[in-house]
GROMACS .gro file of C-alpha atoms in nm:
model
  474
    1UNK     CA    1   0.000   0.000   0.000
    2UNK     CA    2   0.147   0.331  -0.106
    3UNK     CA    3   0.133   0.600   0.159
    4UNK     CA    4   0.045   0.953   0.058
    5UNK     CA    5   0.387   1.107   0.004
    6UNK     CA    6   0.539   1.446  -0.044
    7UNK     CA    7   0.728   1.530  -0.360
    8UNK     CA    8   1.053   1.345  -0.389
    9UNK     CA    9   1.344   1.518  -0.555
   10UNK     CA   10   1.585   1.305  -0.751
   11UNK     CA   11   1.917   1.482  -0.803
   12UNK     CA   12   2.122   1.318  -1.075
   13UNK     CA   13   2.500   1.335  -1.089
   14UNK     CA   14   2.673   1.585  -1.316
   15UNK     CA   15   2.702   1.459  -1.672
   16UNK     CA   16   2.994   1.246  -1.774
   17UNK     CA   17   3.197   1.479  -1.999
   18UNK     CA   18   3.277   1.188  -2.229
   19UNK     CA   19   2.906   1.150  -2.311
   20UNK     CA   20   2.874   1.519  -2.397
   21UNK     CA   21   3.183   1.502  -2.615
   22UNK     CA   22   3.063   1.179  -2.773
   23UNK     CA   23   2.723   1.333  -2.849
   24UNK     CA   24   2.880   1.638  -3.011
   25UNK     CA   25   3.106   1.413  -3.215
   26UNK     CA   26   2.806   1.208  -3.326
   27UNK     CA   27   2.592   1.505  -3.431
   28UNK     CA   28   2.872   1.706  -3.592
   29UNK     CA   29   2.996   2.063  -3.540
   30UNK     CA   30   2.693   2.248  -3.682
   31UNK     CA   31   2.440   2.071  -3.461
   32UNK     CA   32   2.679   2.092  -3.164
   33UNK     CA   33   2.694   2.470  -3.211
   34UNK     CA   34   2.313   2.491  -3.223
   35UNK     CA   35   2.299   2.281  -2.905
   36UNK     CA   36   2.526   2.522  -2.719
   37UNK     CA   37   2.339   2.826  -2.853
   38UNK     CA   38   2.010   2.675  -2.735
   39UNK     CA   39   2.154   2.618  -2.387
   40UNK     CA   40   2.268   2.980  -2.375
   41UNK     CA   41   1.915   3.093  -2.468
   42UNK     CA   42   1.767   2.884  -2.186
   43UNK     CA   43   2.015   3.026  -1.936
   44UNK     CA   44   1.928   3.379  -2.046
   45UNK     CA   45   1.556   3.306  -2.008
   46UNK     CA   46   1.610   3.168  -1.657
   47UNK     CA   47   1.813   3.466  -1.545
   48UNK     CA   48   2.046   3.463  -1.249
   49UNK     CA   49   1.832   3.257  -1.011
   50UNK     CA   50   1.607   3.038  -1.225
   51UNK     CA   51   1.605   2.660  -1.262
   52UNK     CA   52   1.459   2.442  -1.535
   53UNK     CA   53   1.255   2.168  -1.366
   54UNK     CA   54   1.121   1.843  -1.510
   55UNK     CA   55   0.852   1.665  -1.308
   56UNK     CA   56   0.713   1.315  -1.353
   57UNK     CA   57   0.585   1.028  -1.142
   58UNK     CA   58   0.870   0.775  -1.150
   59UNK     CA   59   1.246   0.789  -1.121
   60UNK     CA   60   1.315   0.458  -1.296
   61UNK     CA   61   1.152   0.250  -1.564
   62UNK     CA   62   0.966   0.378  -1.866
   63UNK     CA   63   1.064   0.610  -2.148
   64UNK     CA   64   1.012   0.940  -1.965
   65UNK     CA   65   1.242   0.852  -1.676
   66UNK     CA   66   1.495   0.712  -1.921
   67UNK     CA   67   1.503   1.040  -2.113
   68UNK     CA   68   1.530   1.248  -1.798
   69UNK     CA   69   1.824   1.040  -1.678
   70UNK     CA   70   2.000   1.159  -1.994
   71UNK     CA   71   1.876   1.513  -2.052
   72UNK     CA   72   1.913   1.649  -1.697
   73UNK     CA   73   2.287   1.574  -1.689
   74UNK     CA   74   2.316   1.704  -2.046
   75UNK     CA   75   2.159   2.035  -1.942
   76UNK     CA   76   2.397   2.060  -1.648
   77UNK     CA   77   2.698   1.990  -1.867
   78UNK     CA   78   2.584   2.283  -2.084
   79UNK     CA   79   2.562   2.512  -1.782
   80UNK     CA   80   2.182   2.510  -1.754
   81UNK     CA   81   2.054   2.480  -1.394
   82UNK     CA   82   1.827   2.177  -1.425
   83UNK     CA   83   1.657   1.960  -1.165
   84UNK     CA   84   1.415   1.671  -1.164
   85UNK     CA   85   1.131   1.610  -0.918
   86UNK     CA   86   0.943   1.282  -0.889
   87UNK     CA   87   0.595   1.304  -0.739
   88UNK     CA   88   0.433   1.042  -0.520
   89UNK     CA   89   0.078   0.946  -0.433
   90UNK     CA   90  -0.155   0.703  -0.260
   91UNK     CA   91  -0.333   0.402  -0.406
   92UNK     CA   92  -0.641   0.607  -0.492
   93UNK     CA   93  -0.432   0.859  -0.687
   94UNK     CA   94  -0.252   0.594  -0.889
   95UNK     CA   95  -0.577   0.407  -0.952
   96UNK     CA   96  -0.719   0.724  -1.107
   97UNK     CA   97  -0.407   0.799  -1.310
   98UNK     CA   98  -0.396   0.442  -1.441
   99UNK     CA   99  -0.755   0.490  -1.551
  100UNK     CA  100  -0.647   0.811  -1.727
  101UNK     CA  101  -0.365   0.621  -1.895
  102UNK     CA  102  -0.612   0.376  -2.043
  103UNK     CA  103  -0.853   0.651  -2.142
  104UNK     CA  104  -0.595   0.860  -2.326
  105UNK     CA  105  -0.501   0.546  -2.519
  106UNK     CA  106  -0.868   0.510  -2.615
  107UNK     CA  107  -0.950   0.226  -2.375
  108UNK     CA  108  -1.203   0.207  -2.091
  109UNK     CA  109  -0.930   0.057  -1.871
  110UNK     CA  110  -1.080  -0.078  -1.549
  111UNK     CA  111  -1.417   0.070  -1.644
  112UNK     CA  112  -1.424   0.303  -1.345
  113UNK     CA  113  -1.552   0.662  -1.358
  114UNK     CA  114  -1.353   0.979  -1.423
  115UNK     CA  115  -1.590   1.229  -1.272
  116UNK     CA  116  -1.600   1.500  -1.006
  117UNK     CA  117  -1.521   1.262  -0.719
  118UNK     CA  118  -1.213   1.131  -0.898
  119UNK     CA  119  -1.094   1.483  -0.983
  120UNK     CA  120  -1.137   1.587  -0.617
  121UNK     CA  121  -0.927   1.295  -0.492
  122UNK     CA  122  -0.670   1.347  -0.767
  123UNK     CA  123  -0.628   1.715  -0.678
  124UNK     CA  124  -0.619   1.642  -0.305
  125UNK     CA  125  -0.315   1.420  -0.360
  126UNK     CA  126  -0.147   1.682  -0.580
  127UNK     CA  127  -0.218   1.954  -0.322
  128UNK     CA  128  -0.002   1.760  -0.077
  129UNK     CA  129   0.266   1.727  -0.344
  130UNK     CA  130   0.246   2.097  -0.428
  131UNK     CA  131   0.282   2.202  -0.064
  132UNK     CA  132   0.615   2.021  -0.046
  133UNK     CA  133   0.731   2.117  -0.393
  134UNK     CA  134   0.659   2.488  -0.338
  135UNK     CA  135   0.944   2.502  -0.086
  136UNK     CA  136   1.189   2.404  -0.362
  137UNK     CA  137   1.071   2.648  -0.628
  138UNK     CA  138   1.176   3.003  -0.706
  139UNK     CA  139   0.994   3.279  -0.896
  140UNK     CA  140   1.225   3.255  -1.197
  141UNK     CA  141   1.190   2.877  -1.236
  142UNK     CA  142   1.039   2.714  -1.543
  143UNK     CA  143   0.862   2.382  -1.491
  144UNK     CA  144   0.789   2.111  -1.747
  145UNK     CA  145   0.532   1.862  -1.619
  146UNK     CA  146   0.512   1.517  -1.775
  147UNK     CA  147   0.185   1.334  -1.836
  148UNK     CA  148  -0.149   1.306  -1.662
  149UNK     CA  149  -0.009   1.234  -1.314
  150UNK     CA  150   0.117   1.594  -1.290
  151UNK     CA  151  -0.147   1.800  -1.473
  152UNK     CA  152  -0.315   1.937  -1.161
  153UNK     CA  153   0.009   2.107  -1.053
  154UNK     CA  154  -0.041   2.373  -1.321
  155UNK     CA  155  -0.301   2.561  -1.117
  156UNK     CA  156  -0.153   2.461  -0.781
  157UNK     CA  157   0.197   2.595  -0.856
  158UNK     CA  158   0.160   2.822  -1.159
  159UNK     CA  159   0.172   3.144  -0.956
  160UNK     CA  160   0.492   3.037  -0.781
  161UNK     CA  161   0.709   3.013  -1.094
  162UNK     CA  162   0.782   3.199  -1.417
  163UNK     CA  163   0.619   2.945  -1.651
  164UNK     CA  164   0.454   2.602  -1.651
  165UNK     CA  165   0.443   2.368  -1.950
  166UNK     CA  166   0.267   2.032  -1.973
  167UNK     CA  167   0.393   1.744  -2.187
  168UNK     CA  168   0.178   1.452  -2.300
  169UNK     CA  169   0.355   1.133  -2.406
  170UNK     CA  170   0.041   0.930  -2.489
  171UNK     CA  171  -0.249   0.959  -2.729
  172UNK     CA  172  -0.468   0.804  -2.997
  173UNK     CA  173  -0.476   0.867  -3.369
  174UNK     CA  174  -0.856   0.902  -3.365
  175UNK     CA  175  -1.048   1.011  -3.056
  176UNK     CA  176  -1.271   0.750  -2.892
  177UNK     CA  177  -1.544   0.770  -2.631
  178UNK     CA  178  -1.289   0.669  -2.367
  179UNK     CA  179  -1.027   0.925  -2.475
  180UNK     CA  180  -1.296   1.194  -2.479
  181UNK     CA  181  -1.370   1.115  -2.114
  182UNK     CA  182  -1.000   1.138  -2.034
  183UNK     CA  183  -0.969   1.478  -2.199
  184UNK     CA  184  -1.290   1.593  -2.026
  185UNK     CA  185  -1.109   1.522  -1.699
  186UNK     CA  186  -0.779   1.690  -1.792
  187UNK     CA  187  -0.872   1.986  -2.013
  188UNK     CA  188  -0.996   2.220  -1.735
  189UNK     CA  189  -0.664   2.163  -1.557
  190UNK     CA  190  -0.470   2.288  -1.861
  191UNK     CA  191  -0.626   2.634  -1.887
  192UNK     CA  192  -0.335   2.819  -1.729
  193UNK     CA  193  -0.047   2.626  -1.885
  194UNK     CA  194   0.197   2.845  -2.075
  195UNK     CA  195   0.221   2.578  -2.343
  196UNK     CA  196   0.150   2.216  -2.425
  197UNK     CA  197   0.391   1.959  -2.570
  198UNK     CA  198   0.292   1.651  -2.770
  199UNK     CA  199   0.507   1.385  -2.935
  200UNK     CA  200   0.322   1.400  -3.269
  201UNK     CA  201   0.073   1.651  -3.400
  202UNK     CA  202  -0.206   1.397  -3.462
  203UNK     CA  203  -0.222   1.323  -3.088
  204UNK     CA  204  -0.332   1.679  -3.009
  205UNK     CA  205  -0.709   1.652  -2.942
  206UNK     CA  206  -0.927   1.896  -3.139
  207UNK     CA  207  -1.025   2.090  -2.827
  208UNK     CA  208  -0.658   2.183  -2.761
  209UNK     CA  209  -0.553   2.276  -3.112
  210UNK     CA  210  -0.602   2.648  -3.049
  211UNK     CA  211  -0.365   2.640  -2.749
  212UNK     CA  212   0.010   2.703  -2.783
  213UNK     CA  213   0.139   2.357  -2.878
  214UNK     CA  214   0.495   2.239  -2.942
  215UNK     CA  215   0.562   1.909  -3.118
  216UNK     CA  216   0.859   1.737  -2.956
  217UNK     CA  217   0.913   1.362  -3.005
  218UNK     CA  218   1.107   1.163  -2.747
  219UNK     CA  219   1.473   1.097  -2.816
  220UNK     CA  220   1.705   0.799  -2.814
  221UNK     CA  221   1.997   0.825  -2.571
  222UNK     CA  222   2.281   0.668  -2.772
  223UNK     CA  223   2.529   0.612  -2.489
  224UNK     CA  224   2.316   0.448  -2.222
  225UNK     CA  225   2.352   0.071  -2.162
  226UNK     CA  226   2.042  -0.003  -2.372
  227UNK     CA  227   2.181   0.162  -2.684
  228UNK     CA  228   2.559   0.184  -2.677
  229UNK     CA  229   2.773  -0.052  -2.883
  230UNK     CA  230   2.840  -0.388  -2.720
  231UNK     CA  231   3.145  -0.609  -2.767
  232UNK     CA  232   3.073  -0.954  -2.917
  233UNK     CA  233   3.160  -1.129  -2.591
  234UNK     CA  234   2.914  -0.912  -2.398
  235UNK     CA  235   2.639  -0.992  -2.650
  236UNK     CA  236   2.720  -1.362  -2.622
  237UNK     CA  237   2.703  -1.355  -2.242
  238UNK     CA  238   2.377  -1.161  -2.244
  239UNK     CA  239   2.218  -1.398  -2.493
  240UNK     CA  240   2.325  -1.698  -2.288
  241UNK     CA  241   2.156  -1.544  -1.982
  242UNK     CA  242   1.843  -1.480  -2.190
  243UNK     CA  243   1.804  -1.831  -2.327
  244UNK     CA  244   1.891  -1.736  -2.685
  245UNK     CA  245   2.219  -1.919  -2.737
  246UNK     CA  246   2.326  -2.278  -2.726
  247UNK     CA  247   2.524  -2.404  -2.430
  248UNK     CA  248   2.462  -2.363  -2.058
  249UNK     CA  249   2.374  -2.023  -1.917
  250UNK     CA  250   2.643  -1.866  -1.695
  251UNK     CA  251   2.593  -1.949  -1.330
  252UNK     CA  252   2.840  -1.695  -1.192
  253UNK     CA  253   2.790  -1.315  -1.197
  254UNK     CA  254   2.958  -1.135  -1.485
  255UNK     CA  255   3.072  -0.774  -1.486
  256UNK     CA  256   3.094  -0.597  -1.820
  257UNK     CA  257   3.263  -0.263  -1.879
  258UNK     CA  258   3.060  -0.018  -2.085
  259UNK     CA  259   3.298   0.270  -2.139
  260UNK     CA  260   3.411   0.287  -1.777
  261UNK     CA  261   3.066   0.205  -1.638
  262UNK     CA  262   3.058  -0.147  -1.492
  263UNK     CA  263   2.731  -0.334  -1.530
  264UNK     CA  264   2.678  -0.655  -1.336
  265UNK     CA  265   2.494  -0.941  -1.505
  266UNK     CA  266   2.383  -1.133  -1.199
  267UNK     CA  267   2.032  -1.253  -1.272
  268UNK     CA  268   1.902  -1.512  -1.515
  269UNK     CA  269   1.598  -1.453  -1.729
  270UNK     CA  270   1.288  -1.669  -1.698
  271UNK     CA  271   1.260  -1.854  -2.030
  272UNK     CA  272   0.968  -2.054  -2.164
  273UNK     CA  273   1.095  -2.243  -2.468
  274UNK     CA  274   1.189  -2.581  -2.607
  275UNK     CA  275   1.536  -2.450  -2.675
  276UNK     CA  276   1.733  -2.161  -2.827
  277UNK     CA  277   1.744  -2.081  -3.198
  278UNK     CA  278   1.966  -2.292  -3.418
  279UNK     CA  279   2.299  -2.133  -3.517
  280UNK     CA  280   2.234  -1.899  -3.807
  281UNK     CA  281   1.856  -1.914  -3.769
  282UNK     CA  282   1.712  -1.562  -3.823
  283UNK     CA  283   1.543  -1.413  -3.517
  284UNK     CA  284   1.241  -1.185  -3.496
  285UNK     CA  285   1.211  -1.018  -3.157
  286UNK     CA  286   0.951  -0.800  -2.993
  287UNK     CA  287   1.059  -0.638  -2.667
  288UNK     CA  288   0.761  -0.486  -2.491
  289UNK     CA  289   0.555  -0.488  -2.177
  290UNK     CA  290   0.321  -0.786  -2.138
  291UNK     CA  291   0.030  -0.556  -2.216
  292UNK     CA  292  -0.285  -0.593  -2.424
  293UNK     CA  293  -0.198  -0.282  -2.623
  294UNK     CA  294   0.145  -0.423  -2.718
  295UNK     CA  295  -0.030  -0.734  -2.857
  296UNK     CA  296   0.242  -0.987  -2.782
  297UNK     CA  297  -0.008  -1.272  -2.824
  298UNK     CA  298  -0.099  -1.128  -3.164
  299UNK     CA  299   0.266  -1.138  -3.268
  300UNK     CA  300   0.281  -1.501  -3.154
  301UNK     CA  301  -0.027  -1.589  -3.359
  302UNK     CA  302   0.094  -1.407  -3.671
  303UNK     CA  303   0.443  -1.559  -3.656
  304UNK     CA  304   0.334  -1.918  -3.600
  305UNK     CA  305   0.063  -1.897  -3.868
  306UNK     CA  306   0.219  -1.689  -4.144
  307UNK     CA  307   0.601  -1.693  -4.104
  308UNK     CA  308   0.740  -2.022  -4.239
  309UNK     CA  309   1.100  -1.990  -4.120
  310UNK     CA  310   1.293  -1.828  -3.838
  311UNK     CA  311   1.268  -1.798  -3.460
  312UNK     CA  312   1.052  -1.565  -3.252
  313UNK     CA  313   1.162  -1.414  -2.920
  314UNK     CA  314   0.887  -1.239  -2.725
  315UNK     CA  315   1.066  -1.048  -2.453
  316UNK     CA  316   0.920  -0.853  -2.163
  317UNK     CA  317   0.982  -0.770  -1.798
  318UNK     CA  318   0.939  -1.028  -1.527
  319UNK     CA  319   0.574  -0.974  -1.423
  320UNK     CA  320   0.658  -1.075  -1.066
  321UNK     CA  321   0.879  -0.767  -1.041
  322UNK     CA  322   0.583  -0.536  -1.111
  323UNK     CA  323   0.332  -0.630  -0.840
  324UNK     CA  324   0.119  -0.317  -0.886
  325UNK     CA  325   0.044  -0.407  -1.251
  326UNK     CA  326  -0.132  -0.741  -1.240
  327UNK     CA  327  -0.229  -0.717  -1.606
  328UNK     CA  328   0.129  -0.793  -1.710
  329UNK     CA  329   0.104  -1.133  -1.544
  330UNK     CA  330  -0.233  -1.195  -1.707
  331UNK     CA  331  -0.109  -1.120  -2.059
  332UNK     CA  332   0.215  -1.311  -2.012
  333UNK     CA  333   0.013  -1.614  -1.903
  334UNK     CA  334  -0.205  -1.568  -2.214
  335UNK     CA  335   0.111  -1.601  -2.425
  336UNK     CA  336   0.223  -1.908  -2.228
  337UNK     CA  337  -0.116  -2.075  -2.279
  338UNK     CA  338  -0.110  -2.000  -2.653
  339UNK     CA  339   0.249  -2.129  -2.677
  340UNK     CA  340   0.159  -2.451  -2.497
  341UNK     CA  341  -0.124  -2.511  -2.747
  342UNK     CA  342   0.111  -2.497  -3.047
  343UNK     CA  343   0.220  -2.812  -3.231
  344UNK     CA  344   0.570  -2.923  -3.128
  345UNK     CA  345   0.742  -2.798  -3.445
  346UNK     CA  346   0.602  -2.447  -3.401
  347UNK     CA  347   0.654  -2.443  -3.027
  348UNK     CA  348   1.025  -2.509  -3.091
  349UNK     CA  349   1.047  -2.185  -3.293
  350UNK     CA  350   0.928  -1.954  -3.013
  351UNK     CA  351   1.070  -1.835  -2.682
  352UNK     CA  352   0.887  -1.632  -2.419
  353UNK     CA  353   1.147  -1.448  -2.215
  354UNK     CA  354   1.097  -1.250  -1.892
  355UNK     CA  355   1.399  -1.034  -1.823
  356UNK     CA  356   1.506  -0.957  -1.464
  357UNK     CA  357   1.424  -0.609  -1.335
  358UNK     CA  358   1.630  -0.604  -1.014
  359UNK     CA  359   1.901  -0.396  -1.183
  360UNK     CA  360   1.781  -0.166  -1.462
  361UNK     CA  361   2.130  -0.139  -1.615
  362UNK     CA  362   2.149  -0.516  -1.634
  363UNK     CA  363   1.805  -0.525  -1.793
  364UNK     CA  364   1.915  -0.262  -2.046
  365UNK     CA  365   2.222  -0.461  -2.152
  366UNK     CA  366   2.008  -0.771  -2.205
  367UNK     CA  367   1.760  -0.574  -2.417
  368UNK     CA  368   2.045  -0.421  -2.616
  369UNK     CA  369   2.201  -0.759  -2.687
  370UNK     CA  370   1.871  -0.914  -2.795
  371UNK     CA  371   1.800  -0.625  -3.034
  372UNK     CA  372   2.147  -0.665  -3.185
  373UNK     CA  373   2.105  -1.043  -3.217
  374UNK     CA  374   1.768  -1.006  -3.388
  375UNK     CA  375   1.744  -1.002  -3.765
  376UNK     CA  376   1.427  -0.795  -3.735
  377UNK     CA  377   1.252  -0.624  -3.444
  378UNK     CA  378   0.875  -0.595  -3.436
  379UNK     CA  379   0.637  -0.358  -3.259
  380UNK     CA  380   0.282  -0.470  -3.335
  381UNK     CA  381   0.112  -0.227  -3.098
  382UNK     CA  382  -0.263  -0.176  -3.123
  383UNK     CA  383  -0.214   0.185  -3.015
  384UNK     CA  384   0.106   0.366  -2.931
  385UNK     CA  385   0.218   0.695  -2.783
  386UNK     CA  386   0.552   0.714  -2.957
  387UNK     CA  387   0.711   0.369  -2.937
  388UNK     CA  388   1.070   0.449  -2.845
  389UNK     CA  389   1.162   0.081  -2.877
  390UNK     CA  390   1.124   0.131  -3.253
  391UNK     CA  391   1.383   0.409  -3.259
  392UNK     CA  392   1.617   0.206  -3.039
  393UNK     CA  393   1.612  -0.085  -3.284
  394UNK     CA  394   1.647   0.146  -3.583
  395UNK     CA  395   1.954   0.305  -3.421
  396UNK     CA  396   2.104  -0.045  -3.429
  397UNK     CA  397   2.035  -0.066  -3.807
  398UNK     CA  398   1.756  -0.319  -3.767
  399UNK     CA  399   1.464  -0.341  -4.010
  400UNK     CA  400   1.163  -0.285  -3.786
  401UNK     CA  401   0.819  -0.428  -3.870
  402UNK     CA  402   0.559  -0.227  -3.684
  403UNK     CA  403   0.201  -0.106  -3.677
  404UNK     CA  404   0.127   0.225  -3.845
  405UNK     CA  405  -0.010   0.377  -3.525
  406UNK     CA  406   0.085   0.666  -3.299
  407UNK     CA  407   0.437   0.797  -3.308
  408UNK     CA  408   0.560   0.492  -3.497
  409UNK     CA  409   0.439   0.667  -3.813
  410UNK     CA  410   0.679   0.953  -3.738
  411UNK     CA  411   0.971   0.711  -3.720
  412UNK     CA  412   0.916   0.473  -4.011
  413UNK     CA  413   0.846   0.544  -4.375
  414UNK     CA  414   0.722   0.216  -4.518
  415UNK     CA  415   0.970   0.055  -4.751
  416UNK     CA  416   1.235   0.318  -4.682
  417UNK     CA  417   1.326   0.310  -4.312
  418UNK     CA  418   1.120   0.008  -4.208
  419UNK     CA  419   0.801  -0.184  -4.278
  420UNK     CA  420   0.452  -0.087  -4.157
  421UNK     CA  421   0.128  -0.281  -4.134
  422UNK     CA  422  -0.167  -0.044  -4.168
  423UNK     CA  423  -0.407  -0.261  -3.968
  424UNK     CA  424  -0.244  -0.412  -3.656
  425UNK     CA  425  -0.508  -0.688  -3.652
  426UNK     CA  426  -0.416  -0.804  -4.004
  427UNK     CA  427  -0.203  -1.099  -3.900
  428UNK     CA  428  -0.144  -1.226  -4.253
  429UNK     CA  429   0.006  -0.898  -4.376
  430UNK     CA  430   0.211  -0.859  -4.061
  431UNK     CA  431   0.345  -1.213  -4.101
  432UNK     CA  432   0.430  -1.147  -4.465
  433UNK     CA  433   0.628  -0.836  -4.370
  434UNK     CA  434   0.815  -1.025  -4.097
  435UNK     CA  435   0.901  -1.294  -4.353
  436UNK     CA  436   1.039  -1.024  -4.583
  437UNK     CA  437   1.242  -0.864  -4.302
  438UNK     CA  438   1.395  -1.196  -4.198
  439UNK     CA  439   1.549  -1.249  -4.541
  440UNK     CA  440   1.921  -1.184  -4.584
  441UNK     CA  441   1.901  -0.942  -4.878
  442UNK     CA  442   2.090  -0.630  -4.988
  443UNK     CA  443   1.760  -0.439  -4.976
  444UNK     CA  444   1.713  -0.517  -4.607
  445UNK     CA  445   2.072  -0.424  -4.528
  446UNK     CA  446   2.031  -0.088  -4.704
  447UNK     CA  447   1.699  -0.028  -4.528
  448UNK     CA  448   1.868  -0.087  -4.191
  449UNK     CA  449   2.139   0.165  -4.277
  450UNK     CA  450   1.874   0.423  -4.373
  451UNK     CA  451   1.686   0.352  -4.049
  452UNK     CA  452   1.993   0.429  -3.840
  453UNK     CA  453   2.059   0.750  -4.034
  454UNK     CA  454   1.700   0.863  -3.983
  455UNK     CA  455   1.728   0.823  -3.606
  456UNK     CA  456   2.065   0.999  -3.592
  457UNK     CA  457   1.926   1.290  -3.791
  458UNK     CA  458   1.600   1.335  -3.604
  459UNK     CA  459   1.580   1.167  -3.262
  460UNK     CA  460   1.888   1.246  -3.053
  461UNK     CA  461   1.901   1.452  -2.730
  462UNK     CA  462   2.014   1.776  -2.895
  463UNK     CA  463   1.667   1.811  -3.048
  464UNK     CA  464   1.518   1.810  -2.698
  465UNK     CA  465   1.736   2.103  -2.587
  466UNK     CA  466   1.698   2.306  -2.908
  467UNK     CA  467   1.318   2.268  -2.920
  468UNK     CA  468   1.282   2.348  -2.549
  469UNK     CA  469   1.485   2.665  -2.599
  470UNK     CA  470   1.261   2.771  -2.885
  471UNK     CA  471   0.949   2.701  -2.684
  472UNK     CA  472   1.036   2.889  -2.367
  473UNK     CA  473   1.189   3.192  -2.542
  474UNK     CA  474   0.909   3.251  -2.794
   0.00000   0.00000   0.00000
């Protein structure tokens, strides 16, 4: 049971200079100069005593926290005073915000109401948060709030700071009855925001299109354990721990050095399979939450029905490590049941893998290695906010087969930087595209190279800083 908590402030260490230098080397001198100019603009806007705050509801796990772990140190390395606050709440608060999560993705979620009583309880929790947070804020501060857990802080804290912006990382391509209810709940709380931020323009609901809106997609952090280059021996060790290589899995802890950052591989994955892929057998992998909207069971059905060759790895977190999200266990068990019902020859071509979550750096290395071992990476989401796992795989020059939903459409141009299925429920077309992507052809190699270039050009951390500077100085 969560207790009602005051705001927690997570102070991250100053950026590793090597990462800043590596980023500037990766983006080139012109973009590096624009990055520094943007930082100078932010510092000028903040004045002598201001701080740029980011606020969300978790310090670890999920794309938002992952980005903040990168961008806060980057800001500091550029001389921008930047801090990160993580808000807390009670069970009632998180029950309401989970309902909002489902609604904004177009789903009824648990079917519970989002009315006046829920808004009262939601704001009561955030009033407690605001009382604690107010002691940390100054009149020249600029605050960027992330997602529906924080929206009520706009009115509660707006008069205490220079500006408040709200960023939404979720959405639907077409509004539904459920999403309309979600926006009915949130829209009155946005009236006094200085600006709104969405990942893609088609996720801005019609009622907010007249507000000041900035389009800012998430970014890929190229030097974190999930994305940085891995030595062949590290990949081999990680695959052995994940049940994707022949031979016994290591029984002793292994420490790998990622550019001076040791990561300990201490925990084995939970693997449901007949055995690993055969040497040289092409691998299709989807790495997602065990979540209805990620449609892992749909990938399993499409692969075993319409993909004649290759091996499928469905990879997600260990549901036992996420006790407050029982749905992950339900949907993982759905995949296990479907796998068990397969004929033996098909069952031997599929692995269901639950990665350990005790150490997030360890988890990230395992994900990285699996993406690099895969011939193709899939993301057959039914709906999607942005789908940063797509960009991560594209950065590794993988041909991604994905649904043409949400922010995935901003990342992949079909046939150029990846392959898209228009209807996520069309299993035959999805299977055909996976079959194409598994083939060892010059066309697929070239597509993977273009995919990496597209991510490097459009979805790195410098875009976050440059766009933020433009937003707060306009």
